[in-house]
Tab-separated table of C-alpha atoms and ligand atoms in Angstrom:
chain	number	residue	atom	x	y	z
F	1	MET	CA	-150.589	109.927	115.376
F	2	LYS	CA	-148.645	106.064	115.112
F	3	ILE	CA	-145.496	105.260	113.391
F	4	LEU	CA	-143.284	102.238	113.079
F	5	VAL	CA	-139.708	102.087	113.382
F	6	THR	CA	-138.157	98.680	111.996
F	7	GLY	CA	-134.774	98.084	113.907
F	8	GLY	CA	-136.411	101.298	116.153
F	9	THR	CA	-132.920	99.737	118.752
F	10	GLY	CA	-130.139	100.365	115.815
F	11	TYR	CA	-127.658	103.476	116.108
F	12	ILE	CA	-129.976	105.555	113.478
F	13	GLY	CA	-133.026	103.322	114.514
F	14	SER	CA	-133.034	104.504	118.058
F	15	HIS	CA	-132.055	108.346	117.349
F	16	THR	CA	-134.622	108.026	114.847
F	17	VAL	CA	-137.839	107.260	117.617
F	18	VAL	CA	-136.395	109.890	120.400
F	19	GLU	CA	-137.106	112.614	118.086
F	20	LEU	CA	-139.894	110.505	116.370
F	21	GLN	CA	-140.851	110.549	119.877
F	22	ALA	CA	-140.312	114.193	120.937
F	23	LYS	CA	-142.244	115.475	118.325
F	24	GLY	CA	-144.947	113.498	120.305
F	25	TYR	CA	-145.444	110.285	117.957
F	26	GLU	CA	-146.785	107.656	118.603
F	27	VAL	CA	-143.843	104.534	117.863
F	28	VAL	CA	-143.753	101.389	116.930
F	29	ILE	CA	-140.556	99.338	117.059
F	30	VAL	CA	-139.994	96.245	115.621
F	31	ASP	CA	-136.499	94.930	115.754
F	32	ASP	CA	-135.360	91.372	116.170
F	33	LEU	CA	-132.130	92.647	118.645
F	34	SER	CA	-129.922	90.236	115.599
F	35	ASN	CA	-126.815	94.012	115.847
F	36	SER	CA	-129.113	95.935	119.175
F	37	SER	CA	-129.383	96.147	122.568
F	38	VAL	CA	-132.664	95.943	124.442
F	39	GLU	CA	-131.554	98.029	126.888
F	40	VAL	CA	-131.566	100.774	124.327
F	41	LEU	CA	-135.432	101.076	125.078
F	42	ASP	CA	-134.176	102.026	129.006
F	43	HIS	CA	-132.484	104.521	127.445
F	44	ILE	CA	-135.427	105.949	125.673
F	45	ALA	CA	-137.159	106.575	128.133
F	46	GLU	CA	-134.669	107.542	129.783
F	47	ILE	CA	-134.066	111.535	127.458
F	48	THR	CA	-137.674	111.114	126.643
F	49	GLY	CA	-140.232	110.287	129.397
F	50	LYS	CA	-141.242	107.867	127.277
F	51	ARG	CA	-141.161	104.050	126.690
F	52	PRO	CA	-141.408	102.948	122.962
F	53	VAL	CA	-143.515	99.901	122.174
F	54	PHE	CA	-141.350	97.068	121.389
F	55	GLU	CA	-142.109	93.565	119.383
F	56	GLN	CA	-139.182	91.394	118.968
F	57	PHE	CA	-138.978	89.446	115.402
F	58	ASP	CA	-138.040	88.540	112.751
F	59	LEU	CA	-139.002	90.214	109.125
F	60	LYS	CA	-138.194	87.887	106.715
F	61	ASP	CA	-140.525	85.520	108.588
F	62	ALA	CA	-143.401	86.304	106.462
F	63	LEU	CA	-145.943	85.003	109.175
F	64	LYS	CA	-144.858	86.857	111.858
F	65	THR	CA	-144.618	90.485	109.613
F	66	SER	CA	-147.604	90.047	108.044
F	67	ALA	CA	-149.072	89.183	111.622
F	68	PHE	CA	-147.659	92.784	112.797
F	69	PHE	CA	-149.875	94.211	109.818
F	70	SER	CA	-152.973	93.417	111.550
F	71	LYS	CA	-152.911	94.162	114.312
F	72	HIS	CA	-151.029	97.661	113.099
F	73	SER	CA	-153.291	98.729	110.230
F	74	ASP	CA	-153.453	101.428	112.307
F	75	LEU	CA	-149.732	102.986	111.246
F	76	GLY	CA	-149.778	106.234	109.787
F	77	GLY	CA	-145.775	105.583	108.481
F	78	ILE	CA	-142.889	102.889	108.399
F	79	ILE	CA	-139.783	103.588	108.358
F	80	HIS	CA	-137.979	101.203	107.620
F	81	PHE	CA	-133.570	101.222	108.547
F	82	ALA	CA	-134.207	97.397	109.669
F	83	ALA	CA	-130.924	96.175	107.326
F	84	PHE	CA	-127.619	94.236	108.125
F	85	LYS	CA	-124.925	96.369	106.545
F	86	ALA	CA	-121.210	95.620	107.178
F	87	VAL	CA	-119.727	96.137	103.119
F	88	GLY	CA	-116.863	93.571	104.146
F	89	GLU	CA	-119.069	90.304	105.378
F	90	SER	CA	-121.550	90.734	103.443
F	91	VAL	CA	-118.858	90.195	100.162
F	92	GLU	CA	-118.641	87.000	102.324
F	93	PHE	CA	-122.081	86.419	102.892
F	94	PRO	CA	-124.045	87.722	100.336
F	95	LEU	CA	-126.971	85.562	100.166
F	96	LYS	CA	-127.468	85.991	104.161
F	97	TYR	CA	-127.625	90.046	103.368
F	98	TYR	CA	-129.421	89.874	99.857
F	99	GLN	CA	-132.109	86.827	101.918
F	100	ASN	CA	-131.837	89.864	105.201
F	101	ASN	CA	-132.400	92.687	103.114
F	102	LEU	CA	-134.553	91.452	100.469
F	103	VAL	CA	-136.843	89.753	102.211
F	104	SER	CA	-137.540	91.619	105.222
F	105	LEU	CA	-138.441	94.766	103.019
F	106	ILE	CA	-141.067	92.790	100.492
F	107	ASN	CA	-142.179	91.358	103.664
F	108	ILE	CA	-142.965	95.137	105.024
F	109	LEU	CA	-144.568	96.225	102.056
F	110	GLN	CA	-146.545	92.884	101.457
F	111	GLY	CA	-147.763	94.230	104.593
F	112	MET	CA	-149.035	97.807	103.725
F	113	MET	CA	-150.745	96.635	100.842
F	114	GLU	CA	-152.968	94.233	102.097
F	115	ASN	CA	-153.924	97.268	105.028
F	116	LYS	CA	-153.703	100.436	103.145
F	117	ILE	CA	-150.773	101.731	104.477
F	118	ARG	CA	-149.176	104.848	102.298
F	119	ASN	CA	-145.773	105.961	103.443
F	120	ILE	CA	-141.989	104.493	103.850
F	121	VAL	CA	-139.385	106.577	104.339
F	122	PHE	CA	-136.456	103.987	102.926
F	123	SER	CA	-133.003	104.300	104.737
F	124	SER	CA	-130.336	104.161	101.675
F	125	SER	CA	-127.035	104.601	101.083
F	126	CYS	CA	-124.907	107.095	99.073
F	127	THR	CA	-123.074	103.610	98.090
F	128	VAL	CA	-125.384	103.959	95.281
F	129	TYR	CA	-123.427	106.817	93.985
F	130	GLY	CA	-120.024	104.570	94.481
F	131	GLN	CA	-117.576	107.050	92.759
F	132	PRO	CA	-119.495	110.116	91.390
F	133	ASP	CA	-118.198	112.003	88.488
F	134	LYS	CA	-119.592	115.421	89.061
F	135	LEU	CA	-118.599	116.090	92.925
F	136	PRO	CA	-120.635	117.222	94.955
F	137	VAL	CA	-123.174	115.245	94.102
F	138	LYS	CA	-126.989	115.581	92.888
F	139	GLU	CA	-129.873	113.255	93.395
F	140	ASP	CA	-129.996	112.493	90.354
F	141	ALA	CA	-126.318	111.712	89.428
F	142	PRO	CA	-126.087	107.766	87.951
F	143	VAL	CA	-126.259	104.881	90.046
F	144	GLN	CA	-123.485	103.090	89.740
F	145	LYS	CA	-122.675	99.126	89.002
F	146	ALA	CA	-122.656	98.178	93.277
F	147	TRP	CA	-119.417	96.994	94.866
F	148	SER	CA	-120.806	95.405	97.335
F	149	PRO	CA	-123.755	92.902	98.471
F	150	TYR	CA	-125.193	95.024	100.329
F	151	GLY	CA	-124.320	98.345	97.914
F	152	ASN	CA	-126.049	96.088	95.846
F	153	THR	CA	-128.952	95.736	99.175
F	154	LYS	CA	-129.560	99.074	98.493
F	155	GLN	CA	-129.954	99.717	94.633
F	156	ILE	CA	-132.752	96.707	94.732
F	157	SER	CA	-134.004	98.224	97.706
F	158	GLU	CA	-134.538	100.839	95.810
F	159	GLU	CA	-135.185	99.402	93.185
F	160	ILE	CA	-138.255	96.950	94.801
F	161	ILE	CA	-140.051	100.847	96.578
F	162	SER	CA	-139.841	101.993	93.251
F	163	ASP	CA	-142.070	99.796	91.186
F	164	THR	CA	-144.148	98.610	94.208
F	165	SER	CA	-145.051	102.575	94.256
F	166	LYS	CA	-146.108	102.373	90.594
F	167	ALA	CA	-148.213	99.696	90.310
F	168	SER	CA	-149.821	100.256	94.236
F	169	GLY	CA	-150.734	103.518	96.685
F	170	ILE	CA	-147.241	103.417	98.840
F	171	ASP	CA	-145.471	106.483	98.265
F	172	GLY	CA	-141.698	106.399	99.607
F	173	ILE	CA	-138.653	108.469	100.729
F	174	LEU	CA	-135.866	107.451	99.361
F	175	LEU	CA	-133.665	109.063	102.227
F	176	ARG	CA	-129.392	108.336	100.900
F	177	TYR	CA	-126.921	108.897	104.442
F	178	PHE	CA	-123.752	110.086	103.831
F	179	ASN	CA	-121.654	108.862	106.804
F	180	PRO	CA	-123.980	108.989	109.705
F	181	ILE	CA	-121.332	109.562	113.365
F	182	GLY	CA	-121.807	110.366	116.350
F	183	ALA	CA	-124.184	110.058	120.003
F	184	HIS	CA	-126.289	111.596	121.549
F	185	GLU	CA	-126.228	114.817	123.585
F	186	THR	CA	-127.035	112.833	127.189
F	187	ALA	CA	-124.597	109.756	126.009
F	188	LEU	CA	-127.591	106.748	126.396
F	189	ILE	CA	-127.351	106.527	122.597
F	190	GLY	CA	-124.844	105.855	119.727
F	191	GLU	CA	-123.380	103.599	117.896
F	192	LEU	CA	-123.184	99.897	119.633
F	193	PRO	CA	-120.620	98.529	116.581
F	194	LEU	CA	-120.220	94.552	117.286
F	195	GLY	CA	-116.782	93.254	117.085
F	196	VAL	CA	-113.656	95.272	115.845
F	197	PRO	CA	-115.056	98.015	113.791
F	198	ASN	CA	-115.237	99.104	110.420
F	199	SER	CA	-115.462	102.305	109.964
F	200	LEU	CA	-113.656	105.314	110.621
F	201	MET	CA	-115.945	107.294	113.506
F	202	PRO	CA	-115.699	103.673	115.996
F	203	TYR	CA	-111.723	102.358	115.454
F	204	ILE	CA	-110.604	106.925	116.008
F	205	THR	CA	-111.986	106.077	119.884
F	206	GLN	CA	-111.742	102.452	120.343
F	207	THR	CA	-108.059	103.630	119.694
F	208	ALA	CA	-108.308	106.746	121.880
F	209	ILE	CA	-109.510	104.152	124.587
F	210	GLY	CA	-107.418	102.186	124.433
F	211	ILE	CA	-109.160	99.122	122.738
F	212	ARG	CA	-106.776	99.078	119.529
F	213	PRO	CA	-103.608	100.115	118.975
F	214	PHE	CA	-103.410	101.989	116.461
F	215	LEU	CA	-106.004	103.673	113.802
F	216	ARG	CA	-104.805	102.644	110.721
F	217	VAL	CA	-105.145	105.426	107.823
F	218	TRP	CA	-106.684	103.838	104.265
F	219	GLY	CA	-104.591	105.357	102.136
F	220	SER	CA	-102.394	108.542	101.021
F	221	ASP	CA	-102.068	109.131	98.107
F	222	TYR	CA	-105.807	110.404	96.619
F	223	ASP	CA	-105.941	112.778	95.375
F	224	THR	CA	-107.277	114.489	97.583
F	225	PRO	CA	-105.427	117.626	99.585
F	226	ASP	CA	-103.574	115.525	102.503
F	227	GLY	CA	-103.660	112.616	99.863
F	228	THR	CA	-106.435	110.891	102.612
F	229	ALA	CA	-110.071	110.505	101.896
F	230	ILE	CA	-113.181	112.473	101.400
F	231	ARG	CA	-116.599	111.463	103.010
F	232	ASP	CA	-119.428	113.671	104.383
F	233	TYR	CA	-119.795	112.968	107.819
F	234	LEU	CA	-122.677	113.722	109.104
F	235	HIS	CA	-123.876	113.854	112.697
F	236	VAL	CA	-126.608	110.700	113.527
F	237	THR	CA	-129.026	113.778	115.331
F	238	ASP	CA	-129.719	115.519	112.523
F	239	LEU	CA	-130.269	112.601	110.661
F	240	ALA	CA	-132.798	111.706	113.044
F	241	VAL	CA	-133.836	114.675	112.711
F	242	ALA	CA	-134.769	114.796	109.198
F	243	HIS	CA	-136.424	111.464	108.849
F	244	VAL	CA	-139.211	113.476	111.142
F	245	ILE	CA	-139.803	115.667	108.582
F	246	ALA	CA	-139.667	112.789	105.824
F	247	VAL	CA	-142.272	111.005	107.880
F	248	GLU	CA	-144.388	114.654	108.285
F	249	ARG	CA	-143.659	115.400	104.465
F	250	MET	CA	-145.407	112.397	103.883
F	251	LEU	CA	-147.801	112.644	106.167
F	252	ASN	CA	-148.947	115.978	105.499
F	253	GLY	CA	-149.077	115.472	101.612
F	254	LYS	CA	-146.948	117.382	100.585
F	255	MET	CA	-144.629	115.172	97.646
F	256	LYS	CA	-144.335	115.668	94.798
F	257	GLN	CA	-143.580	112.115	93.067
F	258	LYS	CA	-144.533	109.078	93.974
F	259	VAL	CA	-141.402	108.182	96.061
F	260	GLU	CA	-139.001	110.504	96.387
F	261	VAL	CA	-135.323	110.395	97.150
F	262	PHE	CA	-133.055	113.050	99.062
F	263	ASN	CA	-129.461	113.438	100.014
F	264	LEU	CA	-128.897	113.630	103.513
F	265	GLY	CA	-125.260	115.262	104.734
F	266	THR	CA	-123.679	118.162	104.858
F	267	GLY	CA	-122.371	118.760	101.766
F	268	ASN	CA	-119.116	119.044	103.323
F	269	GLY	CA	-116.441	116.817	103.330
F	270	PHE	CA	-113.488	115.943	105.426
F	271	SER	CA	-110.379	113.788	105.049
F	272	VAL	CA	-109.345	110.817	107.051
F	273	MET	CA	-106.706	113.540	108.873
F	274	GLN	CA	-109.547	116.426	108.557
F	275	VAL	CA	-110.891	113.726	111.464
F	276	ILE	CA	-108.409	112.799	113.157
F	277	GLU	CA	-107.309	116.307	113.414
F	278	SER	CA	-110.829	116.821	115.011
F	279	PHE	CA	-111.095	114.518	117.409
F	280	GLU	CA	-108.439	115.398	118.689
F	281	ARG	CA	-109.027	119.340	118.908
F	282	SER	CA	-112.153	117.724	120.706
F	283	THR	CA	-111.564	116.464	122.704
F	284	GLY	CA	-107.715	117.471	124.017
F	285	VAL	CA	-106.644	113.680	123.107
F	286	LYS	CA	-103.826	112.297	121.463
F	287	LEU	CA	-104.422	109.992	118.702
F	288	ASN	CA	-102.103	107.035	117.773
F	289	TYR	CA	-102.002	106.404	113.607
F	290	GLN	CA	-99.505	104.348	111.164
F	291	ILE	CA	-101.501	105.343	107.413
F	292	MET	CA	-101.745	102.071	105.204
F	293	ASP	CA	-102.893	100.794	101.313
F	294	ARG	CA	-105.373	101.426	100.346
F	295	ARG	CA	-108.681	99.723	101.571
F	296	PRO	CA	-110.060	97.732	98.915
F	297	GLY	CA	-112.805	99.081	97.244
F	298	ASP	CA	-113.016	102.634	98.992
F	299	ILE	CA	-113.443	105.797	97.295
F	300	GLU	CA	-111.396	108.354	96.650
F	301	LYS	CA	-113.852	111.724	97.206
F	302	VAL	CA	-117.672	112.191	97.915
F	303	TRP	CA	-119.570	114.909	99.389
F	304	ALA	CA	-123.495	115.408	99.354
F	305	ASP	CA	-125.414	118.261	96.858
F	306	THR	CA	-127.798	119.491	100.079
F	307	GLU	CA	-129.945	121.937	97.877
F	308	PHE	CA	-132.779	119.177	97.445
F	309	ALA	CA	-132.806	118.595	100.650
F	310	ASN	CA	-132.199	122.254	101.641
F	311	LYS	CA	-135.312	123.445	99.375
F	312	GLU	CA	-137.665	120.394	99.074
F	313	LEU	CA	-137.477	119.050	102.784
F	314	GLY	CA	-136.537	121.765	104.892
F	315	TRP	CA	-133.572	120.159	106.073
F	316	LYS	CA	-130.076	121.669	106.853
F	317	ALA	CA	-127.752	119.548	108.878
F	318	VAL	CA	-126.706	122.095	111.588
F	319	LYS	CA	-123.457	120.015	113.685
F	320	SER	CA	-119.944	120.529	113.044
F	321	LEU	CA	-117.510	117.567	112.805
F	322	ASP	CA	-115.904	118.319	116.190
F	323	GLU	CA	-119.308	117.638	117.621
F	324	MET	CA	-119.383	115.183	116.262
F	325	THR	CA	-115.936	113.674	116.831
F	326	ALA	CA	-116.536	115.197	120.734
F	327	SER	CA	-120.426	113.548	120.906
F	328	ALA	CA	-118.800	110.480	120.363
F	329	TRP	CA	-116.116	110.202	122.226
F	330	LYS	CA	-118.020	111.297	125.123
F	331	TRP	CA	-120.543	108.181	123.689
F	332	GLU	CA	-117.418	106.067	123.752
F	333	LYS	CA	-115.939	106.836	127.368
F	334	VAL	CA	-120.039	105.597	128.234
F	335	LEU	CA	-119.378	102.203	127.315
F	336	ALA	CA	-115.558	101.583	128.590
F	337	GLN	CA	-117.711	102.161	132.610
F	338	LYS	CA	-120.002	100.019	131.463
F	339	GLY	CA	-117.632	97.119	130.608
F	340	LYS	CA	-118.927	97.893	126.507
F	341	GLY	CA	-116.132	98.635	124.541
T	401	LIG	P1	-127.536	99.378	113.173
T	401	LIG	O1	-127.024	97.558	113.108
T	401	LIG	O2	-127.472	99.852	114.534
T	401	LIG	O3	-129.312	99.074	114.174
T	401	LIG	C1	-129.944	98.078	112.591
T	401	LIG	C2	-131.581	97.315	113.227
T	401	LIG	O4	-132.334	95.987	112.913
T	401	LIG	C3	-130.488	96.291	114.411
T	401	LIG	O5	-130.905	97.027	115.729
T	401	LIG	C4	-131.322	94.933	113.759
T	401	LIG	O6	-131.634	94.382	114.953
T	401	LIG	C5	-132.391	95.056	113.423
T	401	LIG	N1	-132.054	94.585	111.983
T	401	LIG	C6	-132.488	93.390	110.961
T	401	LIG	N2	-132.358	92.896	110.666
T	401	LIG	C7	-133.103	92.703	110.941
T	401	LIG	C8	-134.754	92.041	110.893
T	401	LIG	N3	-134.414	90.460	109.933
T	401	LIG	N4	-135.934	91.914	111.239
T	401	LIG	C9	-136.094	92.802	113.012
T	401	LIG	N5	-135.000	93.489	112.389
T	401	LIG	C10	-133.499	93.192	112.464
T	401	LIG	O7	-127.555	100.140	111.867
T	401	LIG	P2	-127.598	101.700	111.480
T	401	LIG	O8	-126.453	102.219	111.959
T	401	LIG	O9	-128.250	102.671	112.088
T	401	LIG	O10	-128.116	101.620	110.203
T	401	LIG	C11	-130.241	102.176	109.727
T	401	LIG	C12	-129.943	101.955	107.839
T	401	LIG	O11	-129.512	102.972	107.700
T	401	LIG	C13	-129.522	100.010	107.111
T	401	LIG	O12	-130.524	99.582	106.848
T	401	LIG	C14	-128.277	100.797	106.636
T	401	LIG	O13	-128.058	100.439	105.760
T	401	LIG	C15	-128.813	102.459	106.729
T	401	LIG	N6	-127.319	102.984	107.209
T	401	LIG	C16	-126.708	102.998	107.914
T	401	LIG	C17	-125.228	103.961	107.337
T	401	LIG	C18	-124.318	104.005	108.594
T	401	LIG	O14	-123.525	104.169	108.019
T	401	LIG	N7	-124.235	103.332	109.994
T	401	LIG	C19	-125.135	104.259	105.867
T	401	LIG	C20	-126.030	104.500	105.518
T	401	LIG	C21	-126.875	103.409	105.444
T	402	LIG	C1	-114.289	106.270	106.187
T	402	LIG	C2	-112.995	106.886	105.380
T	402	LIG	C3	-111.896	104.767	104.716
T	402	LIG	C4	-111.544	102.803	109.464
T	402	LIG	C5	-119.530	103.143	104.755
T	402	LIG	C6	-120.273	102.366	103.906
T	402	LIG	C7	-121.196	102.816	102.476
T	402	LIG	C8	-121.663	103.491	104.048
T	402	LIG	C9	-121.473	104.507	103.835
T	402	LIG	C10	-124.015	102.136	104.673
T	402	LIG	C11	-112.657	105.896	104.215
T	402	LIG	C12	-110.648	105.531	106.658
T	402	LIG	C13	-111.580	103.797	108.548
T	402	LIG	C14	-110.157	102.903	108.969
T	402	LIG	C15	-109.140	104.676	107.845
T	402	LIG	N1	-122.463	102.715	104.753
T	402	LIG	N2	-110.470	104.589	107.181
T	402	LIG	N3	-109.118	103.399	108.928
T	402	LIG	O1	-115.664	104.014	103.100
T	402	LIG	O2	-117.500	105.966	103.585
T	402	LIG	O3	-118.365	104.052	103.703
T	402	LIG	O4	-119.932	103.614	105.186
T	402	LIG	O5	-124.882	102.547	104.260
T	402	LIG	O6	-121.669	101.413	102.139
T	402	LIG	O7	-118.644	101.077	102.801
T	402	LIG	O8	-117.081	104.351	105.222
T	402	LIG	O9	-116.278	104.933	107.583
T	402	LIG	O10	-115.853	102.589	106.705
T	402	LIG	O11	-114.596	104.836	106.397
T	402	LIG	O12	-108.831	104.540	107.502
T	402	LIG	O13	-109.708	101.926	109.979
T	402	LIG	O14	-112.112	106.481	106.945
T	402	LIG	O15	-110.573	104.976	104.725
T	402	LIG	O16	-111.485	106.356	103.930
T	402	LIG	P1	-117.575	105.054	103.869
T	402	LIG	P2	-115.524	103.898	106.617
């Protein structure tokens, strides 16, 4: 069975390709390498013993996308990761985000309709919940007005898939990720942040390795036990496995609705200070940090209700926070050795 993975050389995509190939799926990656490197293909081959088929083009290009789908009309399903994801950049350049994230999705859905390809798994985000009224947050919690153009592209994409599904044979699984961190156990693939990281985990590892002088902890006056903000961090390989399960649910005709939504998190919230403590415990490395004011746009606390994903998808995140922070550190050291950290 052939599966298209868009954004398959990226962070979450590359880990998912590894899990798909481990289960015997034939993978075709489409990526324009705007935020990843072609060497990732070698590393996937090193881990799995198989090099995925790779086509490099921009999914915003309707003609190229249509030609791709005509050539690969035998696809069993699509996992669509390709998108821009930097929240701050999306505030500065909203059109860049609306154009890339929405036009690419529309071109893919068009190609699916034209070639009668039924199944799409979409990378959504817990950002659609904003600051939920009730925690842990369930899938039926109201979607709140997006704070950033990036977040808005996720909300609009979910609606585009739902509307298209109603009017066609297309089925969709929308996966709302919480905070994926960590890297593959081999440290052959991981997250490659461009420039100064925005996210907590790469900022921690870059500080520990000496690229950044100290971590700025954004806010210590939140209504949480230690005053720092709480998120639901999950290991990227657990997240990757969920995609394989989602694809199989579609292929095996197990869906109960044409569009289904699942939260992907561990169900446990950890504060910024707890992540720092885990990093220090799992690596033995002391971290420099300073408490700062809150970061504008940050929410106070969010973690997932994972019951639906556990029961209905049959998926559960298994890796601990210490495994996440230790694997992120192993990856950072590999990057440093290669002069890429
Ligand atoms: P990433 O940047 O590492 O991977 C995305 C890949 O898509 C990159 O390799 C990039 O080159 C490619 N790409 C982007 N635009 C493209 C285009 N027009 N045509 C072809 N290729 C294109 O990001 P990631 O962290 O792996 O995220 C994957 C998906 O998951 C994204 O949709 C992101 O919004 C979503 N997501 C990520 C997180 C997170 O914290 N990493 C959380 C929630 C949701
Ligand atoms: C986590 C916590 C920060 C950096 C982002 C996106 C969201 C979604 C998930 C894609 C927060 C704190 C961070 C630092 C810090 N992604 N922090 N110092 O904010 O939950 O959300 O990823 O869909 O759309 O916005 O993740 O890793 O940036 O922050 O103290 O240098 O770490 O304040 O509490 P976040 P994050």
